[in-house]
JSON list of C-alpha atoms in Angstrom, two decimals:
[
{"chain": "A", "resi": 1070, "resn": "UNK", "atom": "CA", "xyz": [94.22, 108.53, 87.33]},
{"chain": "A", "resi": 1071, "resn": "UNK", "atom": "CA", "xyz": [94.43, 105.45, 85.17]},
{"chain": "A", "resi": 1072, "resn": "UNK", "atom": "CA", "xyz": [91.15, 104.27, 83.80]},
{"chain": "A", "resi": 1073, "resn": "UNK", "atom": "CA", "xyz": [92.19, 101.23, 81.75]},
{"chain": "A", "resi": 1074, "resn": "UNK", "atom": "CA", "xyz": [94.69, 98.45, 82.31]},
{"chain": "A", "resi": 1075, "resn": "UNK", "atom": "CA", "xyz": [95.73, 95.66, 79.92]},
{"chain": "A", "resi": 1076, "resn": "UNK", "atom": "CA", "xyz": [96.97, 92.32, 81.18]},
{"chain": "A", "resi": 1077, "resn": "UNK", "atom": "CA", "xyz": [97.82, 88.97, 79.60]},
{"chain": "A", "resi": 1078, "resn": "UNK", "atom": "CA", "xyz": [96.84, 85.92, 81.68]},
{"chain": "A", "resi": 1079, "resn": "UNK", "atom": "CA", "xyz": [96.99, 82.15, 81.37]},
{"chain": "A", "resi": 1080, "resn": "UNK", "atom": "CA", "xyz": [94.28, 80.24, 79.54]},
{"chain": "A", "resi": 1081, "resn": "UNK", "atom": "CA", "xyz": [93.04, 78.52, 82.72]},
{"chain": "A", "resi": 1082, "resn": "UNK", "atom": "CA", "xyz": [92.53, 81.80, 84.54]},
{"chain": "A", "resi": 1083, "resn": "UNK", "atom": "CA", "xyz": [91.03, 83.43, 81.43]},
{"chain": "A", "resi": 1084, "resn": "UNK", "atom": "CA", "xyz": [88.47, 80.63, 81.10]},
{"chain": "A", "resi": 1085, "resn": "UNK", "atom": "CA", "xyz": [87.62, 80.75, 84.82]},
{"chain": "A", "resi": 1086, "resn": "UNK", "atom": "CA", "xyz": [86.99, 84.50, 84.66]},
{"chain": "A", "resi": 1087, "resn": "UNK", "atom": "CA", "xyz": [84.96, 84.20, 81.45]},
{"chain": "A", "resi": 1088, "resn": "UNK", "atom": "CA", "xyz": [82.76, 81.48, 82.99]},
{"chain": "A", "resi": 1089, "resn": "UNK", "atom": "CA", "xyz": [82.44, 83.63, 86.16]},
{"chain": "A", "resi": 1090, "resn": "UNK", "atom": "CA", "xyz": [84.01, 80.97, 88.37]},
{"chain": "A", "resi": 1091, "resn": "UNK", "atom": "CA", "xyz": [86.59, 83.57, 89.41]},
{"chain": "A", "resi": 1092, "resn": "UNK", "atom": "CA", "xyz": [85.53, 87.07, 90.45]},
{"chain": "A", "resi": 1093, "resn": "UNK", "atom": "CA", "xyz": [88.93, 88.54, 91.31]},
{"chain": "A", "resi": 1094, "resn": "UNK", "atom": "CA", "xyz": [92.57, 88.42, 90.24]},
{"chain": "A", "resi": 1095, "resn": "UNK", "atom": "CA", "xyz": [95.60, 88.78, 92.48]},
{"chain": "A", "resi": 1096, "resn": "UNK", "atom": "CA", "xyz": [98.95, 90.17, 91.36]},
{"chain": "A", "resi": 1097, "resn": "UNK", "atom": "CA", "xyz": [102.03, 90.13, 93.55]},
{"chain": "A", "resi": 1098, "resn": "UNK", "atom": "CA", "xyz": [102.99, 93.66, 94.59]},
{"chain": "A", "resi": 1099, "resn": "UNK", "atom": "CA", "xyz": [106.31, 93.68, 92.76]},
{"chain": "A", "resi": 1100, "resn": "UNK", "atom": "CA", "xyz": [108.16, 96.92, 92.06]},
{"chain": "A", "resi": 1101, "resn": "UNK", "atom": "CA", "xyz": [106.57, 96.95, 88.60]},
{"chain": "A", "resi": 1102, "resn": "UNK", "atom": "CA", "xyz": [102.98, 96.69, 89.90]},
{"chain": "A", "resi": 1103, "resn": "UNK", "atom": "CA", "xyz": [103.60, 99.23, 92.66]},
{"chain": "A", "resi": 1104, "resn": "UNK", "atom": "CA", "xyz": [104.80, 101.68, 90.02]},
{"chain": "A", "resi": 1105, "resn": "UNK", "atom": "CA", "xyz": [101.78, 100.93, 87.81]},
{"chain": "A", "resi": 1106, "resn": "UNK", "atom": "CA", "xyz": [99.10, 100.99, 90.51]},
{"chain": "A", "resi": 1107, "resn": "UNK", "atom": "CA", "xyz": [100.25, 103.35, 93.28]},
{"chain": "A", "resi": 1108, "resn": "UNK", "atom": "CA", "xyz": [100.22, 107.13, 93.01]},
{"chain": "A", "resi": 1109, "resn": "UNK", "atom": "CA", "xyz": [102.61, 108.97, 95.33]},
{"chain": "A", "resi": 1110, "resn": "UNK", "atom": "CA", "xyz": [101.43, 112.09, 97.17]},
{"chain": "A", "resi": 1111, "resn": "UNK", "atom": "CA", "xyz": [103.09, 114.34, 99.71]},
{"chain": "A", "resi": 1112, "resn": "UNK", "atom": "CA", "xyz": [101.38, 115.15, 102.97]},
{"chain": "A", "resi": 1113, "resn": "UNK", "atom": "CA", "xyz": [102.98, 116.70, 106.05]},
{"chain": "A", "resi": 1114, "resn": "UNK", "atom": "CA", "xyz": [106.49, 116.07, 104.69]},
{"chain": "A", "resi": 1115, "resn": "UNK", "atom": "CA", "xyz": [105.68, 112.38, 104.22]},
{"chain": "A", "resi": 1116, "resn": "UNK", "atom": "CA", "xyz": [105.28, 110.36, 101.06]},
{"chain": "A", "resi": 1117, "resn": "UNK", "atom": "CA", "xyz": [101.95, 108.53, 101.02]},
{"chain": "A", "resi": 1118, "resn": "UNK", "atom": "CA", "xyz": [100.46, 106.38, 98.29]},
{"chain": "A", "resi": 1119, "resn": "UNK", "atom": "CA", "xyz": [96.97, 106.14, 96.85]},
{"chain": "A", "resi": 1120, "resn": "UNK", "atom": "CA", "xyz": [95.83, 103.33, 94.59]},
{"chain": "A", "resi": 1121, "resn": "UNK", "atom": "CA", "xyz": [94.99, 104.52, 91.09]},
{"chain": "A", "resi": 1122, "resn": "UNK", "atom": "CA", "xyz": [91.33, 104.32, 90.14]},
{"chain": "A", "resi": 1123, "resn": "UNK", "atom": "CA", "xyz": [91.06, 101.60, 87.49]},
{"chain": "A", "resi": 1124, "resn": "UNK", "atom": "CA", "xyz": [87.64, 101.54, 85.85]},
{"chain": "A", "resi": 1125, "resn": "UNK", "atom": "CA", "xyz": [88.15, 98.54, 83.58]},
{"chain": "A", "resi": 1126, "resn": "UNK", "atom": "CA", "xyz": [90.70, 95.95, 82.61]},
{"chain": "A", "resi": 1127, "resn": "UNK", "atom": "CA", "xyz": [91.35, 94.19, 79.31]},
{"chain": "A", "resi": 1128, "resn": "UNK", "atom": "CA", "xyz": [92.41, 90.58, 79.83]},
{"chain": "A", "resi": 1129, "resn": "UNK", "atom": "CA", "xyz": [93.99, 88.69, 76.96]},
{"chain": "A", "resi": 1130, "resn": "UNK", "atom": "CA", "xyz": [95.28, 85.18, 76.45]},
{"chain": "A", "resi": 1131, "resn": "UNK", "atom": "CA", "xyz": [97.97, 84.50, 73.87]},
{"chain": "A", "resi": 1132, "resn": "UNK", "atom": "CA", "xyz": [99.54, 86.54, 71.10]},
{"chain": "A", "resi": 1133, "resn": "UNK", "atom": "CA", "xyz": [98.45, 87.90, 67.75]},
{"chain": "A", "resi": 1134, "resn": "UNK", "atom": "CA", "xyz": [95.47, 89.84, 66.45]},
{"chain": "A", "resi": 1135, "resn": "UNK", "atom": "CA", "xyz": [93.02, 86.99, 67.04]},
{"chain": "A", "resi": 1136, "resn": "UNK", "atom": "CA", "xyz": [93.89, 86.35, 70.71]},
{"chain": "A", "resi": 1137, "resn": "UNK", "atom": "CA", "xyz": [90.93, 85.90, 73.08]},
{"chain": "A", "resi": 1138, "resn": "UNK", "atom": "CA", "xyz": [90.13, 89.12, 74.93]},
{"chain": "A", "resi": 1139, "resn": "UNK", "atom": "CA", "xyz": [87.60, 90.30, 77.51]},
{"chain": "A", "resi": 1140, "resn": "UNK", "atom": "CA", "xyz": [87.01, 93.75, 78.94]},
{"chain": "A", "resi": 1141, "resn": "UNK", "atom": "CA", "xyz": [85.74, 93.76, 82.52]},
{"chain": "A", "resi": 1142, "resn": "UNK", "atom": "CA", "xyz": [84.64, 96.47, 84.95]},
{"chain": "A", "resi": 1143, "resn": "UNK", "atom": "CA", "xyz": [86.76, 96.79, 88.06]},
{"chain": "A", "resi": 1144, "resn": "UNK", "atom": "CA", "xyz": [84.49, 97.11, 91.09]},
{"chain": "A", "resi": 1145, "resn": "UNK", "atom": "CA", "xyz": [87.40, 97.53, 93.49]},
{"chain": "A", "resi": 1146, "resn": "UNK", "atom": "CA", "xyz": [91.17, 97.46, 93.47]},
{"chain": "A", "resi": 1147, "resn": "UNK", "atom": "CA", "xyz": [92.74, 96.85, 96.85]},
{"chain": "A", "resi": 1148, "resn": "UNK", "atom": "CA", "xyz": [96.26, 96.44, 98.15]},
{"chain": "A", "resi": 1149, "resn": "UNK", "atom": "CA", "xyz": [96.68, 93.72, 100.76]},
{"chain": "A", "resi": 1150, "resn": "UNK", "atom": "CA", "xyz": [99.83, 95.05, 102.40]},
{"chain": "A", "resi": 1151, "resn": "UNK", "atom": "CA", "xyz": [100.15, 92.13, 104.84]},
{"chain": "A", "resi": 1152, "resn": "UNK", "atom": "CA", "xyz": [100.29, 89.56, 102.01]},
{"chain": "A", "resi": 1153, "resn": "UNK", "atom": "CA", "xyz": [101.91, 91.85, 99.43]},
{"chain": "A", "resi": 1154, "resn": "UNK", "atom": "CA", "xyz": [99.23, 91.52, 96.73]},
{"chain": "A", "resi": 1155, "resn": "UNK", "atom": "CA", "xyz": [97.01, 93.77, 94.65]},
{"chain": "A", "resi": 1156, "resn": "UNK", "atom": "CA", "xyz": [93.51, 92.35, 94.27]},
{"chain": "A", "resi": 1157, "resn": "UNK", "atom": "CA", "xyz": [91.31, 93.28, 91.29]},
{"chain": "A", "resi": 1158, "resn": "UNK", "atom": "CA", "xyz": [87.61, 92.65, 92.05]},
{"chain": "A", "resi": 1159, "resn": "UNK", "atom": "CA", "xyz": [85.62, 92.19, 88.85]},
{"chain": "A", "resi": 1160, "resn": "UNK", "atom": "CA", "xyz": [82.23, 93.56, 87.92]},
{"chain": "A", "resi": 1161, "resn": "UNK", "atom": "CA", "xyz": [80.42, 92.96, 84.65]},
{"chain": "A", "resi": 1162, "resn": "UNK", "atom": "CA", "xyz": [82.06, 91.65, 81.51]},
{"chain": "A", "resi": 1163, "resn": "UNK", "atom": "CA", "xyz": [81.68, 94.55, 79.10]},
{"chain": "A", "resi": 1164, "resn": "UNK", "atom": "CA", "xyz": [83.10, 93.08, 75.89]},
{"chain": "A", "resi": 1165, "resn": "UNK", "atom": "CA", "xyz": [84.30, 89.74, 74.52]},
{"chain": "A", "resi": 1166, "resn": "UNK", "atom": "CA", "xyz": [86.46, 89.19, 71.43]},
{"chain": "A", "resi": 1167, "resn": "UNK", "atom": "CA", "xyz": [87.76, 86.06, 69.73]},
{"chain": "A", "resi": 1168, "resn": "UNK", "atom": "CA", "xyz": [86.42, 83.66, 72.34]},
{"chain": "A", "resi": 1169, "resn": "UNK", "atom": "CA", "xyz": [84.73, 81.19, 70.00]},
{"chain": "A", "resi": 1170, "resn": "UNK", "atom": "CA", "xyz": [87.59, 78.70, 70.44]},
{"chain": "A", "resi": 1171, "resn": "UNK", "atom": "CA", "xyz": [87.32, 78.72, 74.23]}
]
């Protein structure tokens, strides 16, 4: 069970999430994200996968100690297998840091 995820995103997306114009984020289901977000389990001699429970996500923009950062609740994390994307559905913004210049 993973409870926290950190992710760096572009300034445009960061600003849209901060202003609540965007309520979800999609990430392509690459090998990296499948490894990070899917938990293998064995059932009836088959390998099945569950999505890890992510409670919150820290989104940053830029580098350095003073980079803008927000911590957001994750209401739901789903895997759209037909499109090959993970979709993070956001809840409340829990914390904001270094956003005065945005």
